[in-house]
Tab-separated table of C-alpha atoms and ligand atoms in Angstrom:
chain	number	residue	atom	x	y	z
A	1	MET	CA	-33.266	-37.902	-77.357
A	2	ARG	CA	-33.800	-37.023	-73.707
A	3	SER	CA	-30.849	-36.337	-71.420
A	4	ARG	CA	-30.155	-34.555	-68.120
A	5	ALA	CA	-28.085	-31.463	-67.381
A	6	ALA	CA	-27.326	-28.730	-64.837
A	7	ILE	CA	-28.975	-25.567	-66.184
A	8	LEU	CA	-28.670	-21.879	-65.233
A	9	ARG	CA	-31.630	-19.542	-65.825
A	10	THR	CA	-30.964	-16.606	-63.445
A	11	TYR	CA	-27.565	-15.370	-62.256
A	12	GLY	CA	-26.922	-16.304	-58.636
A	13	GLU	CA	-29.462	-19.171	-58.583
A	14	PRO	CA	-28.191	-22.709	-57.942
A	15	TRP	CA	-27.723	-25.051	-60.940
A	16	SER	CA	-31.000	-26.796	-61.719
A	17	VAL	CA	-30.554	-30.451	-62.732
A	18	GLU	CA	-33.294	-31.212	-65.262
A	19	GLU	CA	-34.175	-33.275	-68.299
A	20	PHE	CA	-33.742	-31.645	-71.689
A	21	GLU	CA	-34.255	-32.538	-75.341
A	22	LEU	CA	-31.136	-33.088	-77.461
A	23	ASP	CA	-31.196	-33.087	-81.290
A	24	PRO	CA	-28.966	-35.404	-83.347
A	25	PRO	CA	-25.643	-33.981	-84.540
A	26	ARG	CA	-25.725	-32.026	-87.808
A	27	ALA	CA	-22.870	-31.524	-90.249
A	28	GLY	CA	-19.549	-31.027	-88.455
A	29	GLU	CA	-21.027	-32.003	-85.081
A	30	VAL	CA	-20.633	-34.894	-82.656
A	31	LEU	CA	-22.929	-36.461	-80.053
A	32	VAL	CA	-20.963	-37.528	-76.975
A	33	ARG	CA	-21.748	-39.275	-73.708
A	34	MET	CA	-19.952	-37.377	-70.959
A	35	ALA	CA	-17.720	-39.486	-68.714
A	36	ALA	CA	-16.526	-36.778	-66.335
A	37	ALA	CA	-16.732	-33.003	-65.902
A	38	GLY	CA	-14.343	-30.903	-63.816
A	39	LEU	CA	-15.751	-28.175	-61.584
A	40	CYS	CA	-13.750	-25.211	-62.834
A	41	HIS	CA	-14.185	-21.874	-61.077
A	42	SER	CA	-15.096	-20.281	-64.431
A	43	ASP	CA	-18.518	-22.010	-64.331
A	44	GLU	CA	-19.007	-20.492	-60.880
A	45	HIS	CA	-18.174	-17.065	-62.355
A	46	ILE	CA	-20.757	-17.700	-65.061
A	47	ARG	CA	-23.368	-18.786	-62.492
A	48	GLN	CA	-22.772	-15.636	-60.485
A	49	GLY	CA	-22.958	-13.414	-63.586
A	50	HIS	CA	-19.384	-12.145	-63.195
A	51	LEU	CA	-18.927	-12.183	-66.960
A	52	ALA	CA	-22.246	-10.459	-67.651
A	53	PRO	CA	-22.739	-6.717	-68.154
A	54	PRO	CA	-23.742	-4.934	-64.883
A	55	ASP	CA	-27.406	-5.262	-63.798
A	56	GLN	CA	-28.135	-8.073	-66.231
A	57	GLU	CA	-30.142	-10.605	-64.240
A	58	ALA	CA	-30.248	-13.542	-66.627
A	59	PRO	CA	-28.114	-14.977	-69.405
A	60	GLY	CA	-29.352	-14.448	-72.985
A	61	ALA	CA	-30.611	-18.032	-72.991
A	62	PRO	CA	-30.885	-20.614	-70.210
A	63	THR	CA	-27.502	-22.306	-70.200
A	64	ILE	CA	-26.125	-25.783	-69.600
A	65	GLY	CA	-22.952	-25.431	-67.500
A	66	GLY	CA	-19.557	-27.064	-67.767
A	67	HIS	CA	-16.639	-26.885	-70.182
A	68	GLU	CA	-13.999	-29.202	-68.671
A	69	GLY	CA	-14.900	-32.717	-69.724
A	70	SER	CA	-13.964	-36.127	-71.007
A	71	ALA	CA	-16.418	-38.135	-73.064
A	72	VAL	CA	-17.060	-41.055	-75.398
A	73	VAL	CA	-18.213	-40.396	-78.969
A	74	VAL	CA	-21.693	-41.810	-79.677
A	75	GLU	CA	-22.487	-40.494	-83.172
A	76	VAL	CA	-20.794	-38.224	-85.704
A	77	GLY	CA	-22.552	-35.856	-88.103
A	78	GLU	CA	-21.955	-35.499	-91.823
A	79	GLY	CA	-18.441	-34.548	-92.848
A	80	VAL	CA	-16.775	-35.283	-89.498
A	81	THR	CA	-13.422	-36.948	-90.059
A	82	GLY	CA	-11.004	-38.355	-87.501
A	83	LEU	CA	-13.663	-39.229	-84.913
A	84	SER	CA	-15.762	-42.410	-84.715
A	85	PRO	CA	-18.270	-43.862	-82.247
A	86	GLY	CA	-16.431	-45.268	-79.221
A	87	ASP	CA	-13.500	-42.837	-79.431
A	88	HIS	CA	-12.433	-41.179	-76.170
A	89	VAL	CA	-12.227	-37.384	-76.298
A	90	VAL	CA	-11.419	-34.364	-74.166
A	91	THR	CA	-13.376	-31.145	-74.682
A	92	SER	CA	-11.657	-27.925	-75.708
A	93	PHE	CA	-13.338	-24.788	-74.354
A	94	VAL	CA	-11.867	-22.941	-77.312
A	95	ALA	CA	-13.192	-24.414	-80.556
A	96	VAL	CA	-10.316	-24.817	-83.016
A	97	CYS	CA	-11.160	-24.174	-86.691
A	98	GLY	CA	-7.629	-24.856	-87.938
A	99	GLN	CA	-8.126	-22.316	-90.734
A	100	CYS	CA	-8.072	-18.812	-89.305
A	101	ARG	CA	-5.030	-16.558	-89.051
A	102	TRP	CA	-4.509	-17.496	-85.393
A	103	CYS	CA	-4.852	-21.273	-85.815
A	104	SER	CA	-2.559	-21.294	-88.815
A	105	SER	CA	0.127	-19.390	-86.929
A	106	GLY	CA	0.228	-21.672	-83.893
A	107	MET	CA	-2.232	-19.781	-81.683
A	108	GLU	CA	-5.261	-22.072	-81.657
A	109	TYR	CA	-6.171	-20.705	-78.216
A	110	ILE	CA	-7.313	-17.434	-79.778
A	111	CYS	CA	-9.073	-19.042	-82.762
A	112	ASP	CA	-11.739	-16.780	-84.290
A	113	ALA	CA	-14.277	-19.627	-84.166
A	114	GLY	CA	-13.480	-20.211	-80.488
A	115	ALA	CA	-13.730	-16.506	-79.657
A	116	ALA	CA	-17.537	-16.554	-79.722
A	117	THR	CA	-17.446	-19.153	-76.971
A	118	MET	CA	-19.810	-17.281	-74.622
A	119	LEU	CA	-22.451	-16.549	-77.286
A	120	PRO	CA	-25.400	-18.982	-77.478
A	121	GLY	CA	-25.807	-21.443	-80.361
A	122	MET	CA	-23.649	-24.029	-82.099
A	123	PRO	CA	-20.302	-22.841	-83.516
A	124	THR	CA	-21.214	-24.700	-86.730
A	125	ASP	CA	-24.337	-22.758	-87.800
A	126	GLY	CA	-25.495	-20.676	-84.806
A	127	THR	CA	-28.662	-22.754	-84.229
A	128	PHE	CA	-29.482	-24.849	-81.126
A	129	ARG	CA	-29.361	-28.631	-80.479
A	130	HIS	CA	-30.258	-28.382	-76.772
A	131	HIS	CA	-33.847	-27.491	-75.756
A	132	GLY	CA	-35.412	-27.171	-72.304
A	133	CYS	CA	-38.573	-29.064	-71.392
A	134	ASP	CA	-40.342	-25.660	-71.478
A	135	GLY	CA	-39.493	-25.485	-75.205
A	136	ARG	CA	-36.841	-22.761	-74.843
A	137	ASP	CA	-33.519	-23.239	-76.607
A	138	LEU	CA	-30.567	-23.876	-74.301
A	139	ALA	CA	-27.094	-22.409	-74.659
A	140	HIS	CA	-24.144	-24.544	-73.529
A	141	VAL	CA	-21.115	-23.049	-71.771
A	142	SER	CA	-18.117	-22.713	-74.086
A	143	LYS	CA	-20.189	-24.594	-76.713
A	144	ILE	CA	-19.584	-27.723	-74.606
A	145	GLY	CA	-22.171	-28.132	-71.837
A	146	ALA	CA	-20.124	-30.676	-69.903
A	147	PHE	CA	-22.604	-30.704	-66.980
A	148	ALA	CA	-24.871	-32.935	-69.113
A	149	GLU	CA	-25.102	-36.684	-69.489
A	150	HIS	CA	-25.038	-36.203	-73.267
A	151	THR	CA	-24.192	-33.162	-75.365
A	152	VAL	CA	-23.745	-32.240	-79.017
A	153	VAL	CA	-20.658	-30.180	-79.818
A	154	SER	CA	-18.746	-29.098	-82.887
A	155	ALA	CA	-15.970	-31.517	-83.884
A	156	ALA	CA	-13.754	-28.426	-83.481
A	157	SER	CA	-14.405	-28.600	-79.707
A	158	LEU	CA	-13.032	-32.137	-79.255
A	159	VAL	CA	-9.545	-33.610	-79.007
A	160	LYS	CA	-9.134	-37.394	-79.283
A	161	ILE	CA	-7.171	-39.176	-76.548
A	162	GLY	CA	-5.911	-42.737	-76.158
A	163	PRO	CA	-8.522	-45.271	-74.988
A	164	HIS	CA	-6.235	-46.420	-72.161
A	165	LEU	CA	-6.237	-43.040	-70.343
A	166	PRO	CA	-8.556	-43.043	-67.300
A	167	LEU	CA	-11.453	-40.753	-68.225
A	168	VAL	CA	-12.010	-39.079	-64.829
A	169	PRO	CA	-8.532	-37.544	-64.448
A	170	ALA	CA	-8.420	-36.988	-68.236
A	171	ALA	CA	-11.238	-34.428	-67.838
A	172	LEU	CA	-8.679	-32.087	-66.244
A	173	LEU	CA	-6.789	-32.053	-69.560
A	174	ALA	CA	-9.698	-29.986	-70.886
A	175	CYS	CA	-9.026	-26.847	-68.827
A	176	ALA	CA	-7.262	-26.863	-65.448
A	177	VAL	CA	-4.095	-28.629	-66.540
A	178	PRO	CA	-3.348	-26.890	-69.872
A	179	THR	CA	-4.382	-23.497	-68.477
A	180	GLY	CA	-2.117	-23.760	-65.438
A	181	TYR	CA	0.737	-25.684	-67.081
A	182	GLY	CA	0.824	-23.339	-70.075
A	183	SER	CA	0.641	-20.197	-67.925
A	184	ALA	CA	3.978	-21.208	-66.419
A	185	ALA	CA	5.609	-23.128	-69.272
A	186	TYR	CA	4.521	-21.127	-72.311
A	187	ARG	CA	3.268	-17.683	-71.308
A	188	ALA	CA	5.907	-17.091	-68.628
A	189	GLY	CA	8.504	-19.295	-70.354
A	190	VAL	CA	9.740	-20.870	-67.106
A	191	ARG	CA	13.247	-22.330	-67.464
A	192	GLY	CA	15.689	-24.321	-65.367
A	193	GLY	CA	16.636	-22.551	-62.145
A	194	ASP	CA	13.788	-20.017	-62.172
A	195	THR	CA	11.988	-18.680	-59.130
A	196	VAL	CA	8.237	-18.879	-59.779
A	197	VAL	CA	5.350	-17.564	-57.688
A	198	VAL	CA	1.852	-19.002	-58.166
A	199	ILE	CA	-0.883	-16.937	-56.505
A	200	GLY	CA	-3.965	-19.080	-55.845
A	201	VAL	CA	-3.325	-22.837	-55.883
A	202	GLY	CA	-6.719	-24.344	-56.670
A	203	GLY	CA	-7.159	-26.369	-59.867
A	204	ILE	CA	-5.430	-23.963	-62.237
A	205	GLY	CA	-2.705	-22.898	-59.795
A	206	THR	CA	-1.835	-26.498	-58.919
A	207	ALA	CA	-1.292	-27.171	-62.622
A	208	ALA	CA	0.857	-24.005	-62.826
A	209	VAL	CA	2.992	-25.328	-59.947
A	210	GLN	CA	3.435	-28.541	-61.953
A	211	GLY	CA	4.262	-26.595	-65.125
A	212	ALA	CA	6.968	-24.752	-63.200
A	213	ARG	CA	8.316	-27.982	-61.643
A	214	ILE	CA	8.358	-29.972	-64.892
A	215	ASN	CA	10.159	-27.138	-66.705
A	216	GLY	CA	12.894	-26.944	-64.100
A	217	ALA	CA	12.016	-24.147	-61.669
A	218	ALA	CA	14.359	-24.187	-58.676
A	219	ARG	CA	11.966	-22.439	-56.313
A	220	ILE	CA	8.183	-22.481	-56.488
A	221	ILE	CA	6.309	-20.301	-54.012
A	222	ALA	CA	2.601	-21.187	-53.698
A	223	VAL	CA	0.395	-18.426	-52.271
A	224	ASP	CA	-3.066	-19.230	-50.915
A	225	PRO	CA	-5.028	-18.140	-47.813
A	226	VAL	CA	-6.285	-21.731	-47.295
A	227	ALA	CA	-3.891	-24.011	-45.359
A	228	PHE	CA	-5.153	-27.181	-47.134
A	229	LYS	CA	-4.257	-25.656	-50.529
A	230	ARG	CA	-0.787	-24.651	-49.340
A	231	ASP	CA	-0.124	-28.146	-47.949
A	232	SER	CA	-1.456	-29.705	-51.148
A	233	ALA	CA	0.739	-27.441	-53.347
A	234	ARG	CA	3.862	-28.902	-51.697
A	235	THR	CA	2.838	-32.375	-52.888
A	236	PHE	CA	2.767	-31.046	-56.499
A	237	GLY	CA	6.156	-29.349	-56.354
A	238	ALA	CA	5.907	-26.113	-54.355
A	239	THR	CA	9.097	-25.537	-52.375
A	240	HIS	CA	7.720	-22.667	-50.259
A	241	THR	CA	4.253	-21.421	-49.306
A	242	ALA	CA	2.772	-18.119	-48.163
A	243	SER	CA	-0.733	-17.208	-47.012
A	244	SER	CA	-0.816	-13.828	-48.773
A	245	SER	CA	0.993	-11.929	-51.501
A	246	ALA	CA	2.305	-9.506	-48.858
A	247	GLN	CA	3.948	-12.424	-47.037
A	248	ALA	CA	5.259	-13.789	-50.345
A	249	ILE	CA	6.884	-10.436	-51.211
A	250	GLU	CA	8.995	-10.605	-48.022
A	251	MET	CA	9.803	-14.276	-48.596
A	252	VAL	CA	10.802	-13.858	-52.260
A	253	ARG	CA	12.875	-10.794	-51.439
A	254	ASP	CA	14.856	-12.897	-48.938
A	255	LEU	CA	15.112	-15.950	-51.201
A	256	THR	CA	16.346	-13.992	-54.228
A	257	ARG	CA	18.414	-11.361	-52.396
A	258	GLY	CA	16.096	-8.654	-53.616
A	259	VAL	CA	15.958	-9.744	-57.280
A	260	MET	CA	12.352	-11.076	-57.008
A	261	ALA	CA	10.609	-13.760	-59.121
A	262	ASP	CA	11.389	-14.624	-62.750
A	263	ALA	CA	7.738	-15.530	-63.283
A	264	VAL	CA	4.471	-14.891	-61.448
A	265	VAL	CA	1.218	-16.673	-62.318
A	266	LEU	CA	-1.867	-14.938	-60.915
A	267	SER	CA	-4.575	-17.608	-60.613
A	268	PRO	CA	-6.791	-16.825	-57.595
A	269	ALA	CA	-10.542	-17.483	-57.657
A	270	VAL	CA	-11.219	-13.831	-58.544
A	271	VAL	CA	-8.587	-11.286	-59.569
A	272	THR	CA	-9.000	-7.929	-57.827
A	273	ASP	CA	-7.359	-4.594	-58.709
A	274	THR	CA	-4.772	-4.848	-55.933
A	275	ASP	CA	-3.854	-8.457	-56.843
A	276	VAL	CA	-2.299	-7.253	-60.093
A	277	GLU	CA	-0.213	-4.613	-58.320
A	278	ASP	CA	1.008	-7.191	-55.763
A	279	ALA	CA	1.857	-9.665	-58.528
A	280	LEU	CA	3.932	-7.011	-60.308
A	281	ARG	CA	5.750	-6.243	-57.054
A	282	LEU	CA	6.703	-9.917	-56.922
A	283	THR	CA	8.023	-9.830	-60.519
A	284	ARG	CA	11.744	-9.130	-61.046
A	285	LYS	CA	13.091	-6.710	-63.633
A	286	ALA	CA	12.535	-8.157	-67.102
A	287	GLY	CA	10.348	-10.818	-65.462
A	288	THR	CA	6.908	-11.960	-66.619
A	289	CYS	CA	3.619	-11.695	-64.751
A	290	VAL	CA	0.770	-13.764	-66.212
A	291	LEU	CA	-2.893	-12.920	-65.599
A	292	THR	CA	-4.651	-16.290	-65.686
A	293	GLY	CA	-7.473	-15.805	-63.171
A	294	MET	CA	-10.713	-14.101	-64.098
A	295	ALA	CA	-11.741	-10.671	-62.818
A	296	ALA	CA	-15.345	-9.499	-62.486
A	297	GLN	CA	-16.381	-7.399	-65.459
A	298	GLY	CA	-15.540	-3.732	-64.857
A	299	THR	CA	-12.476	-4.436	-62.680
A	300	ARG	CA	-9.777	-1.820	-63.287
A	301	THR	CA	-6.260	-1.868	-61.963
A	302	GLY	CA	-3.748	0.836	-61.132
A	303	LEU	CA	-0.471	0.139	-62.910
A	304	ASP	CA	2.787	1.946	-62.211
A	305	PRO	CA	3.899	2.704	-65.794
A	306	GLN	CA	7.285	3.932	-64.612
A	307	ASP	CA	7.990	0.639	-62.823
A	308	MET	CA	6.869	-1.314	-65.907
A	309	MET	CA	9.129	0.742	-68.179
A	310	LEU	CA	12.215	1.186	-66.039
A	311	MET	CA	12.134	-2.422	-64.851
A	312	ASN	CA	11.435	-3.770	-68.344
A	313	LYS	CA	8.604	-5.973	-66.992
A	314	THR	CA	6.092	-8.002	-69.004
A	315	LEU	CA	2.464	-8.180	-67.871
A	316	CYS	CA	0.329	-10.462	-70.038
A	317	GLY	CA	-2.973	-12.278	-70.103
A	318	THR	CA	-3.565	-15.828	-71.217
A	319	VAL	CA	-6.429	-17.892	-72.553
A	320	PHE	CA	-6.040	-21.644	-71.942
A	321	GLY	CA	-2.442	-21.091	-70.799
A	322	SER	CA	-1.678	-20.217	-74.433
A	323	CYS	CA	-1.858	-23.941	-75.210
A	324	ASN	CA	-2.808	-25.354	-78.593
A	325	PRO	CA	-5.474	-27.945	-77.751
A	326	ARG	CA	-4.579	-30.294	-80.609
A	327	THR	CA	-0.898	-30.531	-79.698
A	328	ASP	CA	-0.811	-29.738	-75.995
A	329	ILE	CA	-3.587	-32.023	-74.726
A	330	PRO	CA	-1.758	-35.084	-76.182
A	331	LEU	CA	1.565	-33.670	-74.906
A	332	LEU	CA	0.163	-33.348	-71.381
A	333	ALA	CA	-1.292	-36.857	-71.616
A	334	THR	CA	2.224	-38.089	-72.472
A	335	LEU	CA	3.659	-36.284	-69.434
A	336	TYR	CA	0.995	-38.028	-67.333
A	337	GLU	CA	1.798	-41.456	-68.794
A	338	ALA	CA	5.509	-40.842	-68.177
A	339	GLY	CA	4.719	-40.193	-64.501
A	340	ARG	CA	5.812	-36.546	-64.689
A	341	LEU	CA	2.373	-34.892	-64.466
A	342	GLN	CA	0.257	-35.733	-61.410
A	343	LEU	CA	-3.285	-35.837	-62.749
A	344	ALA	CA	-5.294	-38.287	-60.646
A	345	GLU	CA	-3.889	-36.641	-57.500
A	346	MET	CA	-5.568	-33.363	-58.489
A	347	VAL	CA	-9.046	-34.929	-58.245
A	348	THR	CA	-9.970	-34.400	-54.603
A	349	LYS	CA	-13.522	-35.742	-54.803
A	350	ARG	CA	-16.015	-37.213	-57.294
A	351	TYR	CA	-19.694	-36.162	-57.342
A	352	ARG	CA	-22.934	-37.203	-59.039
A	353	LEU	CA	-24.419	-34.660	-61.470
A	354	ASP	CA	-27.285	-34.099	-58.990
A	355	ASP	CA	-24.747	-32.939	-56.393
A	356	VAL	CA	-23.201	-30.182	-58.533
A	357	ASN	CA	-24.315	-27.417	-56.132
A	358	GLN	CA	-22.880	-29.288	-53.131
A	359	ALA	CA	-19.615	-29.636	-55.056
A	360	TYR	CA	-19.392	-25.867	-55.623
A	361	GLU	CA	-20.174	-25.300	-51.917
A	362	ASP	CA	-17.244	-27.571	-51.092
A	363	LEU	CA	-15.047	-25.576	-53.505
A	364	ALA	CA	-16.103	-22.326	-51.798
A	365	ALA	CA	-15.303	-23.894	-48.407
A	366	GLY	CA	-11.719	-24.491	-49.602
A	367	GLU	CA	-12.007	-28.294	-49.557
A	368	LEU	CA	-11.195	-29.135	-53.183
A	369	ILE	CA	-8.250	-28.903	-55.530
A	370	ARG	CA	-10.560	-30.214	-58.277
A	371	GLY	CA	-14.001	-31.703	-57.773
A	372	VAL	CA	-15.217	-33.806	-60.694
A	373	ILE	CA	-18.669	-34.976	-61.730
A	374	ASP	CA	-18.289	-38.683	-62.452
A	375	PHE	CA	-21.209	-39.699	-64.670
A	376	ASP	CA	-20.673	-43.379	-63.749
A	377	LEU	CA	-21.416	-42.831	-60.059
B	1	LIG	N1	-7.262	-17.910	-68.409
B	1	LIG	C1	-8.057	-18.947	-68.638
B	1	LIG	O1	-8.179	-19.415	-69.782
B	1	LIG	C2	-8.778	-19.585	-67.495
B	1	LIG	C3	-9.236	-20.899	-67.615
B	1	LIG	C4	-9.866	-21.482	-66.525
B	1	LIG	C5	-10.043	-20.784	-65.360
B	1	LIG	N2	-9.613	-19.492	-65.281
B	1	LIG	C6	-9.767	-18.713	-64.036
B	1	LIG	O2	-8.707	-19.048	-63.170
B	1	LIG	C7	-9.102	-18.792	-61.807
B	1	LIG	C8	-8.802	-19.990	-60.946
B	1	LIG	O3	-9.680	-21.051	-61.319
B	1	LIG	P1	-9.691	-22.412	-60.473
B	1	LIG	O4	-10.681	-23.298	-61.137
B	1	LIG	O5	-8.327	-22.872	-60.222
B	1	LIG	O6	-10.327	-21.876	-59.094
B	1	LIG	P2	-10.202	-22.532	-57.625
B	1	LIG	O7	-11.348	-22.036	-56.855
B	1	LIG	O8	-9.971	-23.993	-57.744
B	1	LIG	O9	-8.841	-21.915	-57.075
B	1	LIG	C9	-8.701	-20.591	-56.684
B	1	LIG	C10	-7.753	-20.541	-55.494
B	1	LIG	O10	-7.487	-19.176	-55.184
B	1	LIG	C11	-7.375	-19.070	-53.777
B	1	LIG	N3	-7.497	-17.656	-53.431
B	1	LIG	C12	-8.620	-16.927	-53.243
B	1	LIG	N4	-8.276	-15.642	-52.972
B	1	LIG	C13	-6.920	-15.562	-53.019
B	1	LIG	C14	-5.971	-14.521	-52.840
B	1	LIG	N5	-6.366	-13.275	-52.595
B	1	LIG	N6	-4.664	-14.813	-52.947
B	1	LIG	C15	-4.254	-16.076	-53.234
B	1	LIG	N7	-5.107	-17.099	-53.419
B	1	LIG	C16	-6.423	-16.847	-53.317
B	1	LIG	C17	-8.449	-19.998	-53.263
B	1	LIG	O11	-8.227	-20.360	-51.904
B	1	LIG	C18	-8.315	-21.164	-54.219
B	1	LIG	O12	-7.401	-22.135	-53.736
B	1	LIG	C19	-10.576	-18.413	-61.879
B	1	LIG	O13	-10.716	-17.013	-61.889
B	1	LIG	C20	-11.008	-18.992	-63.213
B	1	LIG	O14	-12.157	-18.372	-63.746
B	1	LIG	C21	-8.989	-18.890	-66.313
B	2	LIG	ZN1	-12.085	-23.878	-66.896
B	3	LIG	ZN1	-9.126	-20.834	-85.942
């Protein structure tokens, strides 16, 4: 069948919205009609080549963008169980095989099948279902390709949700919300009474603020250079705001009488070498600092090993907020239904697929918490 998608051929070029040819789903695969796709900063990193080796000008294959989506199942391939046409689903940017060592020990977010997420081809058999009009095979970001009206994905990349959940806000359950919520709740283990700093309160950081609030943090300090983001963070639970980490260090020192923060989530648009050092300065002894934001490939950071050791600090990374898609996406949907998780409020603006480049310009201008492509517009 023919469909339309935002495609990247050369790093740094705008997304090109074009028709493409889509094959039917094969064994273990599912054809979906996208309902909504969130404009995560990771797709902007991919467009700019931040994840590519230095001097590489183009991705290995032209690539359909987008990994944060909600969709309706159209057709299931042979052997797919638990999904039927008409079901509502959320995409998981980590495919979950359910079999590997990591899946079977409660760490679906580092599934071996999901680890090859940036390599082209289907996770099922490595071949391609998406083809450009020039005949070239198309890769699809995170094996999803959410910036497409239709896509074919592995059943391992989908999580079923209730049909009553509104599909536009539900798209945020695919990346921003679990990544941010889990960074605070799971990776940092935020508990009642904690002081939590979130550095960078865009889509991911706003969800981290909510993860801290829902899990009982007493003080939540949101750090962002953009005034709109700081004001917005207060509406999601931030109790204090700062425009830079340097300002936050003074503020947290005062608030905690020198103890500093129990947990720090580092979720700016791009993590630089000095960001990590600042985040560790904000972290109390025996506290946890979580690296959630992406750094450009090749970024190195200067750590103070003595401070890490003597202060018994934990510095850790996280994929997907260390959430298990199959349990945590439904859990977060329940928090939303119970009125605890503000989901619709995170969607600042809806766009047509053709306006994807305008949407990313608006993100760069600091105007969005989350922009979403609404395929019904
Ligand atoms: N770990 C994961 O699994 C995972 C998943 C998704 C996204 N990410 C990454 O998380 C990061 C955030 O993504 P997003 O979609 O929320 O981006 P975003 O653009 O919505 O938000 C980033 C925010 O950081 C702010 N910012 C920029 N420089 C800053 C600084 N020096 N100090 C404080 N704030 C600063 C911006 O004003 C913006 O509000 C990106 O690097 C993205 O690639 C990681
Ligand atoms: Zn994302
Ligand atoms: Zn697995």
